[in-house]
Coordinates of C-alpha atoms in Angstrom, one line a residue:
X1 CA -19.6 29.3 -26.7
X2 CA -21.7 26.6 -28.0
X3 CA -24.7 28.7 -27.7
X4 CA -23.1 32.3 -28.6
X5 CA -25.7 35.5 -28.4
X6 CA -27.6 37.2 -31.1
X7 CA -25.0 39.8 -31.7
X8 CA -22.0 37.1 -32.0
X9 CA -23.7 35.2 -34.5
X10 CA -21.9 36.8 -37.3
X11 CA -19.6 35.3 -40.4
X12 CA -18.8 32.0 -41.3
X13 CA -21.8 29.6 -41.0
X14 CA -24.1 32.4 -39.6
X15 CA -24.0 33.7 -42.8
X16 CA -25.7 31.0 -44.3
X17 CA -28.8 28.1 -43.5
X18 CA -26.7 25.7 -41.2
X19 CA -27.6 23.1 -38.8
X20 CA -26.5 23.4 -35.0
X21 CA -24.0 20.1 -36.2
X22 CA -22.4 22.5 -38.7
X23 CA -22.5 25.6 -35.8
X24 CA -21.2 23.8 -33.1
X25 CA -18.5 22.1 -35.6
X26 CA -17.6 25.9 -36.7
X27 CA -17.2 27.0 -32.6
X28 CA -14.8 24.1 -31.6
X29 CA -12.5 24.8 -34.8
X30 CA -12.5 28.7 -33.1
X31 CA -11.9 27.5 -29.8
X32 CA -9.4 25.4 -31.1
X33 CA -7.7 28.3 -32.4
X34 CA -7.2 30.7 -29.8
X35 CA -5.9 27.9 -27.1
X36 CA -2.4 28.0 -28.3
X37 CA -2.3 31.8 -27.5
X38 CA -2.7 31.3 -23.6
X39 CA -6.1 33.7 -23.7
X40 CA -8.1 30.5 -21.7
X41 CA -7.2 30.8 -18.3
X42 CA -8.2 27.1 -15.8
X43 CA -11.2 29.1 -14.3
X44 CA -11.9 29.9 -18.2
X45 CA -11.6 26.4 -19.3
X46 CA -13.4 25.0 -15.9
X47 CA -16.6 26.9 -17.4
X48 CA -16.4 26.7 -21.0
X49 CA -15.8 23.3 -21.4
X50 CA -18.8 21.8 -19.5
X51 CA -21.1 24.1 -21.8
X52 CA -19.8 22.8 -24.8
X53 CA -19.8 19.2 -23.1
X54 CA -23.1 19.4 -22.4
X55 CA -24.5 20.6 -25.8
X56 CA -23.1 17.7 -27.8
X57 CA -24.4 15.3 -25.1
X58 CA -28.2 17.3 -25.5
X59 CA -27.9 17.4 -29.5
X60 CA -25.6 14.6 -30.6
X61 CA -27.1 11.1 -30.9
X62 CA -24.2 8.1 -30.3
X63 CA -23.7 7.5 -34.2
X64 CA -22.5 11.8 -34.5
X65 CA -20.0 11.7 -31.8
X66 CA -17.5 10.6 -34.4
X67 CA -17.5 13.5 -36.7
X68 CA -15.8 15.4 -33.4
X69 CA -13.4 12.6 -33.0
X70 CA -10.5 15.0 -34.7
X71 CA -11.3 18.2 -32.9
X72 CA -11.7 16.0 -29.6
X73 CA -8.6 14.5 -29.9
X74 CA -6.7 17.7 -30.8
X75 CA -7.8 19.2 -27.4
X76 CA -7.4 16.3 -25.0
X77 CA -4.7 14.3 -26.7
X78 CA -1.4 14.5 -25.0
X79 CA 0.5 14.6 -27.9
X80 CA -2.1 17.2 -29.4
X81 CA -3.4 19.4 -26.9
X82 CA -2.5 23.2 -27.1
X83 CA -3.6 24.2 -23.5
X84 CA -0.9 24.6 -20.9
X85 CA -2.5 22.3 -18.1
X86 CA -1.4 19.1 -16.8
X87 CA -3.8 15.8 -16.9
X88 CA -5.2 16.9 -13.2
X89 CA -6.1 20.3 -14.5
X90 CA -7.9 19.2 -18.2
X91 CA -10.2 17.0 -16.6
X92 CA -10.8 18.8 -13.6
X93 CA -14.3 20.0 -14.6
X94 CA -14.9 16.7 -14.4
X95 CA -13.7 15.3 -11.2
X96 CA -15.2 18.2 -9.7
X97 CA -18.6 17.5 -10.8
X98 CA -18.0 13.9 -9.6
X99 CA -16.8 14.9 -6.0
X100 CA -18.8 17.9 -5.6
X101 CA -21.8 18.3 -7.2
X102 CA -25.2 16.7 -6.3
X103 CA -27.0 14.3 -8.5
X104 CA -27.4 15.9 -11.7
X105 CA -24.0 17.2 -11.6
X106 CA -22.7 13.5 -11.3
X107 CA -24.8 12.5 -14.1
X108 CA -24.0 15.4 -16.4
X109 CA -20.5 14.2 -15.7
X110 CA -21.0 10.4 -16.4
X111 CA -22.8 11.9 -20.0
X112 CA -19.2 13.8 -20.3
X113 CA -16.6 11.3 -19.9
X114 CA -19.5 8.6 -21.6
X115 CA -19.1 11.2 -24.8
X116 CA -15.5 11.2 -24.8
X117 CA -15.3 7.6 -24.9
X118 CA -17.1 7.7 -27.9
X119 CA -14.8 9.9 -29.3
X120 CA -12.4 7.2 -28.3
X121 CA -10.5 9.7 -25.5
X122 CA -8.6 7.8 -23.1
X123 CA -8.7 9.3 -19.5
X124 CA -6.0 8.5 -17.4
X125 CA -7.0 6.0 -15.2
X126 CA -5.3 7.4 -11.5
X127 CA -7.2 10.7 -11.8
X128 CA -10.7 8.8 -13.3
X129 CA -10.7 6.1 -10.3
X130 CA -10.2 8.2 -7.8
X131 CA -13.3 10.4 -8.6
X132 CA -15.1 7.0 -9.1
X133 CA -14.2 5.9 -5.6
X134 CA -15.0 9.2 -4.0
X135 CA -18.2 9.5 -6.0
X136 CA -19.3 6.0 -5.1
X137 CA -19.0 6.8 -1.4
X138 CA -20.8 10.4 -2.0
X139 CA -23.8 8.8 -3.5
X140 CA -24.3 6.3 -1.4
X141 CA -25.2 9.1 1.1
X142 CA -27.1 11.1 -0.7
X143 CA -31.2 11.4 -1.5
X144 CA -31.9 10.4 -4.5
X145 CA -35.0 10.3 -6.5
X146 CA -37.4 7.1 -6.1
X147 CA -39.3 5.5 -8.6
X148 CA -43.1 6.0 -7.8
X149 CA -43.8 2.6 -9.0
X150 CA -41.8 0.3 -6.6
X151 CA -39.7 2.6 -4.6
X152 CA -36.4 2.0 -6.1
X153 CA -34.3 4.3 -7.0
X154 CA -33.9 4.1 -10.7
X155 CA -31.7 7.6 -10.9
X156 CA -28.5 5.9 -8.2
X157 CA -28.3 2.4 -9.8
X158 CA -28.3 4.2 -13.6
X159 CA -24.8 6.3 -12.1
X160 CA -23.7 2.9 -11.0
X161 CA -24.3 1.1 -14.6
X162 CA -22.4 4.3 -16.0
X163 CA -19.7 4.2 -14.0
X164 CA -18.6 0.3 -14.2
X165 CA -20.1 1.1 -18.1
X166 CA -17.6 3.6 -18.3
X167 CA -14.3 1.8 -17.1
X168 CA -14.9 -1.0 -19.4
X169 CA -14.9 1.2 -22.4
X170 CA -11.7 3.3 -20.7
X171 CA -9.9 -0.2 -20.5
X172 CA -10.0 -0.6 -24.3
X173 CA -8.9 2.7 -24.7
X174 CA -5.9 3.1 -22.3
X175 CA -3.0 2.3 -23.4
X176 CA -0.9 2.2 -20.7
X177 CA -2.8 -1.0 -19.6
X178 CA -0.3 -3.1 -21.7
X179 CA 3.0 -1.1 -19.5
X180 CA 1.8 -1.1 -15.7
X181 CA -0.8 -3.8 -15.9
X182 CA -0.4 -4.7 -12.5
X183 CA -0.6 -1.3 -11.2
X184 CA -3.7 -0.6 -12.8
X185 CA -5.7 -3.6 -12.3
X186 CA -5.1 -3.4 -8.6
X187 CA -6.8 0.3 -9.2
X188 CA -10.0 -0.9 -11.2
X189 CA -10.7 -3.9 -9.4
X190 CA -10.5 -1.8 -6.1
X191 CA -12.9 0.9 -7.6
X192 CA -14.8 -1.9 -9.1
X193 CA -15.0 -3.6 -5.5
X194 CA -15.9 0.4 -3.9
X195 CA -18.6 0.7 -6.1
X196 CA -20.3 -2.6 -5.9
X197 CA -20.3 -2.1 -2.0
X198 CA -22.5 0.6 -2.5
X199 CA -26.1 -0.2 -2.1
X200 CA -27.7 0.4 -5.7
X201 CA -31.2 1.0 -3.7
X202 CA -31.6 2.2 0.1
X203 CA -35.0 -0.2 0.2
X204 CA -35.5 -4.1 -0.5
X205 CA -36.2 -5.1 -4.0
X206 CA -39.1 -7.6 -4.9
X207 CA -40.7 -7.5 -8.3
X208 CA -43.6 -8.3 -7.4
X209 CA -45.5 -6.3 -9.8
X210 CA -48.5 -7.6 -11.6
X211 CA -47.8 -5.6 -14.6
X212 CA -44.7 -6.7 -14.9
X213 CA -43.1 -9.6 -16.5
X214 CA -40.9 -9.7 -13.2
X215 CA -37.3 -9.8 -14.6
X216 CA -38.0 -9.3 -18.4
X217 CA -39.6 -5.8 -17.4
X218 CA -37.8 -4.9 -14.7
X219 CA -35.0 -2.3 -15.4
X220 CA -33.4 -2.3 -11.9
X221 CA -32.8 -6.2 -12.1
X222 CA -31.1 -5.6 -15.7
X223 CA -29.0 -3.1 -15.3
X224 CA -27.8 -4.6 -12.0
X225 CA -27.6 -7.9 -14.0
X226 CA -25.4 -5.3 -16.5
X227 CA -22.7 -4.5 -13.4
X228 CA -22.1 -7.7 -12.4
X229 CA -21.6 -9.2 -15.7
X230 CA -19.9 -5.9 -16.7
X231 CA -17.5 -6.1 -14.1
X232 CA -16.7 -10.0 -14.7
X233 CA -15.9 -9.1 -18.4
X234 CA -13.3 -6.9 -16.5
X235 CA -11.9 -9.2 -14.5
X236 CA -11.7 -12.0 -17.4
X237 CA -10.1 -9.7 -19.4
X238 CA -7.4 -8.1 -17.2
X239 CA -6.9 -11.3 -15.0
X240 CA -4.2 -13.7 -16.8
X241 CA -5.3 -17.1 -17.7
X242 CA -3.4 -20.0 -16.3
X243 CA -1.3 -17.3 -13.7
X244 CA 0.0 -20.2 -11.5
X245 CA 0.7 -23.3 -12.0
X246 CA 0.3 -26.1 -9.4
X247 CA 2.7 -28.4 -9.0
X248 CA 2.7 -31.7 -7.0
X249 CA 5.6 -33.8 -5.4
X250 CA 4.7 -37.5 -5.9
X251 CA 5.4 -39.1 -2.5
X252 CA 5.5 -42.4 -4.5
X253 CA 4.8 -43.9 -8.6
X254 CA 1.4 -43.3 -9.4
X255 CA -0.3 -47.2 -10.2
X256 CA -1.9 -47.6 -13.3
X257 CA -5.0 -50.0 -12.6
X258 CA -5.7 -50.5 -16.2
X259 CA -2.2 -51.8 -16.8
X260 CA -2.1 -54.0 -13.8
X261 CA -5.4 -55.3 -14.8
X262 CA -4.7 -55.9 -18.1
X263 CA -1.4 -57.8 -17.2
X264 CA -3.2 -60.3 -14.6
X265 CA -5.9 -61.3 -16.4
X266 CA -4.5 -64.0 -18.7
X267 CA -2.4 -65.4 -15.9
X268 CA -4.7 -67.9 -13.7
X269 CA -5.8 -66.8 -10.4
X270 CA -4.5 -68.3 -7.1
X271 CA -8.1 -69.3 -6.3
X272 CA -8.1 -71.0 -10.1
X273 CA -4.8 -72.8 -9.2
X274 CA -5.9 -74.0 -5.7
X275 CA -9.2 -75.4 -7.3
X276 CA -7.3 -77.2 -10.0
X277 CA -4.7 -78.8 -7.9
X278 CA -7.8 -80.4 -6.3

């Protein structure tokens, strides 16, 4: 456990002044340990691993996340990974959160997978678009938390930033984006399109406040300005340049005016030679 009671506190760094870095370092190395004995059950893993989640995201700043790159990637790496569970079953604590849970289930999730991308942990992309999609259409339905200042809902357009945030990072990591391209672009620009459809806010957007430098101070307008241009990085980068190519059946010679122009005017005009035969 990240946060282990008094009495378990015993050996190793316990024994000594440590930070919660060096503790939390010390647990995963333990947990780490025991998985290849089949002691953590799914239901075990389903509640373990969101508390540990959870801590890093609470303690760890963006810059720490890669001192549990190793550990990270000895747990959820295919190649790596002791536990006895398939792709659907590693990451289910998260999809559930994503399809179940209320709102600050979905955004503990977001802070999850967010981490993990940090730590440079590619999700695959079937089982992480397919929560996206269903959690798009979840939120959309749900009440939220408004801002008090202009009524917007600051809380439902930061899930959407996350989200779109989130398969752009997945998209560098993934590498079986370079095998079944086509497959998986028609999955993310699909999720992509599900999400945008979404109403970010369930009330009209003006800002029209006076102490606001409209646009400049406006966080809704810039992190919806941070989707769209998000998801157009996307589509730059996973759309082929110069795909088809047009091509054109000339019905007859094309006429060079330039040429014809330049071969005429030496020669003397029919109106010159009329006027000079008079």
């Amino acid at each position: 456990m990240p946060n282990p009671p008094e009495y378990a506190q015993v050996g190793g760094v316990w024994d000594r002044l440590s930070t919660k870095k060096e503790q939390m370092r010390d647990g995963l190395y333990k947990l780490l340990a025991i998985m290849p004995y089949d002691i953590i059950t799914l239901s075990t893993w389903n509640r373990l691993i969101p508390q540990w989640m959870q801590s890093i995201c609470d303690l760890m700043e963006d810059d720490d996340f890669s001192e549990f790159k190793i550990l990270f990637s000895k747990i959820f790496e295919p190649d790596l990974r002791p536990l006895p569970f398939n792709d659907e079953q590693l990451y289910q604590f998260i999809t559930d959160h994503l399809i179940t849970g209320d709102e600050r289930s979905i955004s503990n999730a977001l802070d999850w997978i967010y981490a993990l991308s940090l730590m440079e942990i590619s999700i695959p992309f079937p089982i992480l678009l397919d929560a996206f999609s269903k959690c798009a259409s979840r939120i959309s339905q749900m009440e939220l938390k408004r801002n008090n200042e202009n009524g917007l809902e600051e809380e439902h357009i930061s899930l959407h930033v996350s989200m779109i945030d989130i398969i752009s990072q997945q998209i560098s990591l993934n590498d079986q984006l370079h095998h079944e391209v086509n497959l998986i672009s028609e999955l993310i620009f699909s999720t992509c399109a599900i999400i945008l459809q979404k109403p970010f806010a369930h009330c009209k957007h003006n800002c029209d406040n006076p102490e606001l430098d409209e646009f400049l101070d406006c966080s809704a307008c810039q992190q919806s300005v941070f989707v769209y241009q998000t998801v157009a990085k996307i589509m730059e980068r996973l759309s082929p340049k110069e795909q088809l190519c047009i091509s054109v059946n000339n019905d007859e010679p094309a006429i060079d005016w330039k040429t014809q122009i330049t071969n005429v005017s030496p020669k003397q005009s029919p109106v010159d030679k009329s006027n000079s035969s008079m």
